[in-house]
Amino acid sequence: MSKSYYQVLLVELSTGIILDRQQEYQQGNDDDSRYYFETWQEAFAFSQEMTAKTPEIECLILNEDNEFVHVERNQRGYSKRKEP
């Protein structure tokens, strides 16, 4: 992969726990939870799609230096409540 790339991590909105690609709790520090994109636009579009589809998650976008650059959330995720 080229030097310039972006990573997307899926995070459970209510707990902040990093999820794997099956949207289950990640076990350990595994690269299977990261999605890699060559451009910011690809990473951003993927994040928008994922949060629109699953408002209970947020997507963290990091650059190639593992620096946080953006978080994408679907606002519906904040107001959605589960009835007891």
Coordinates of N, CA and C in Angstrom, one line a residue, residues 10-55:
L10 N -14.6 0.8 13.0 CA -16.0 0.9 13.4 C -16.1 0.8 14.9
V11 N -16.9 1.7 15.5 CA -16.9 1.8 17.0 C -18.4 1.8 17.4
E12 N -18.7 1.0 18.5 CA -20.0 1.0 19.0 C -20.3 2.4 19.7
L13 N -21.3 3.0 19.2 CA -21.6 4.4 19.7 C -21.8 4.5 21.2
S14 N -22.5 3.5 21.8 CA -22.9 3.6 23.2 C -21.8 3.3 24.1
T15 N -20.8 2.5 23.7 CA -19.7 2.1 24.6 C -18.3 2.6 24.2
G16 N -18.1 2.9 22.9 CA -16.8 3.3 22.5 C -15.9 2.1 22.2
I17 N -16.5 0.9 22.2 CA -15.7 -0.3 21.9 C -15.5 -0.5 20.4
I18 N -14.3 -0.8 20.0 CA -13.9 -1.0 18.6 C -14.5 -2.4 18.2
L19 N -15.1 -2.4 17.0 CA -15.8 -3.6 16.5 C -15.0 -4.1 15.4
D20 N -15.1 -5.5 15.1 CA -14.4 -6.1 14.0 C -15.3 -5.9 12.8
R21 N -14.9 -6.5 11.7 CA -15.7 -6.4 10.4 C -17.1 -7.0 10.5
Q22 N -17.3 -7.9 11.4 CA -18.6 -8.5 11.6 C -19.5 -7.7 12.6
Q23 N -18.9 -6.6 13.0 CA -19.6 -5.7 13.9 C -19.8 -6.3 15.3
E24 N -18.8 -7.2 15.7 CA -18.8 -7.8 17.0 C -17.6 -7.2 17.7
Y25 N -17.5 -7.4 19.1 CA -16.4 -6.8 19.8 C -15.1 -7.4 19.3
Q26 N -14.1 -6.5 19.1 CA -12.8 -6.9 18.7 C -12.1 -7.6 19.8
Q27 N -11.4 -8.7 19.5 CA -10.5 -9.3 20.5 C -9.1 -9.0 20.2
G28 N -8.4 -8.3 21.1 CA -7.0 -8.0 20.9 C -6.8 -6.8 19.9
N29 N -5.6 -6.7 19.5 CA -5.3 -5.6 18.5 C -5.0 -6.2 17.2
D30 N -6.1 -6.4 16.4 CA -6.1 -7.1 15.2 C -6.4 -6.2 14.0
D31 N -5.6 -6.3 13.0 CA -5.8 -5.5 11.8 C -7.1 -5.8 11.0
D32 N -7.8 -6.9 11.4 CA -9.0 -7.3 10.8 C -10.1 -6.4 11.1
S33 N -9.9 -5.5 12.0 CA -11.0 -4.5 12.3 C -10.9 -3.2 11.5
R34 N -9.8 -3.1 10.8 CA -9.5 -1.8 10.0 C -9.8 -2.0 8.5
Y35 N -10.4 -1.0 8.0 CA -10.6 -0.9 6.6 C -9.7 0.1 6.0
Y36 N -9.0 -0.2 4.9 CA -8.0 0.7 4.4 C -8.5 1.3 3.0
F37 N -8.2 2.6 2.8 CA -8.6 3.3 1.6 C -7.4 4.2 1.2
E38 N -7.3 4.3 -0.1 CA -6.2 5.1 -0.7 C -6.5 6.6 -0.6
T39 N -7.7 7.0 -0.6 CA -8.1 8.4 -0.6 C -9.0 8.7 0.6
W40 N -9.0 10.0 1.0 CA -9.9 10.5 2.0 C -11.3 10.4 1.5
Q41 N -11.6 10.6 0.3 CA -12.9 10.6 -0.3 C -13.5 9.2 -0.1
E42 N -12.7 8.2 -0.4 CA -13.2 6.8 -0.3 C -13.5 6.4 1.2
A43 N -12.6 6.8 2.1 CA -12.8 6.5 3.5 C -14.1 7.3 4.0
F44 N -14.2 8.5 3.6 CA -15.4 9.3 4.0 C -16.7 8.7 3.5
A45 N -16.7 8.3 2.2 CA -17.9 7.8 1.6 C -18.3 6.4 2.3
F46 N -17.3 5.6 2.6 CA -17.5 4.3 3.3 C -18.1 4.6 4.7
S47 N -17.6 5.6 5.4 CA -18.0 5.9 6.7 C -19.5 6.4 6.7
Q48 N -19.8 7.2 5.7 CA -21.2 7.7 5.6 C -22.2 6.6 5.3
E49 N -21.8 5.7 4.5 CA -22.6 4.5 4.1 C -22.8 3.6 5.3
M50 N -21.7 3.3 6.1 CA -21.8 2.5 7.3 C -22.7 3.1 8.4
T51 N -22.6 4.4 8.6 CA -23.3 5.0 9.7 C -24.8 5.2 9.3
A52 N -25.1 5.3 8.0 CA -26.5 5.4 7.5 C -27.2 4.1 7.7
K53 N -26.4 3.1 7.4 CA -27.0 1.7 7.5 C -27.1 1.2 8.9
T54 N -26.2 1.6 9.8 CA -26.1 1.1 11.2 C -25.9 2.3 12.1
P55 N -27.0 3.0 12.5 CA -26.8 4.2 13.3 C -26.2 4.0 14.7

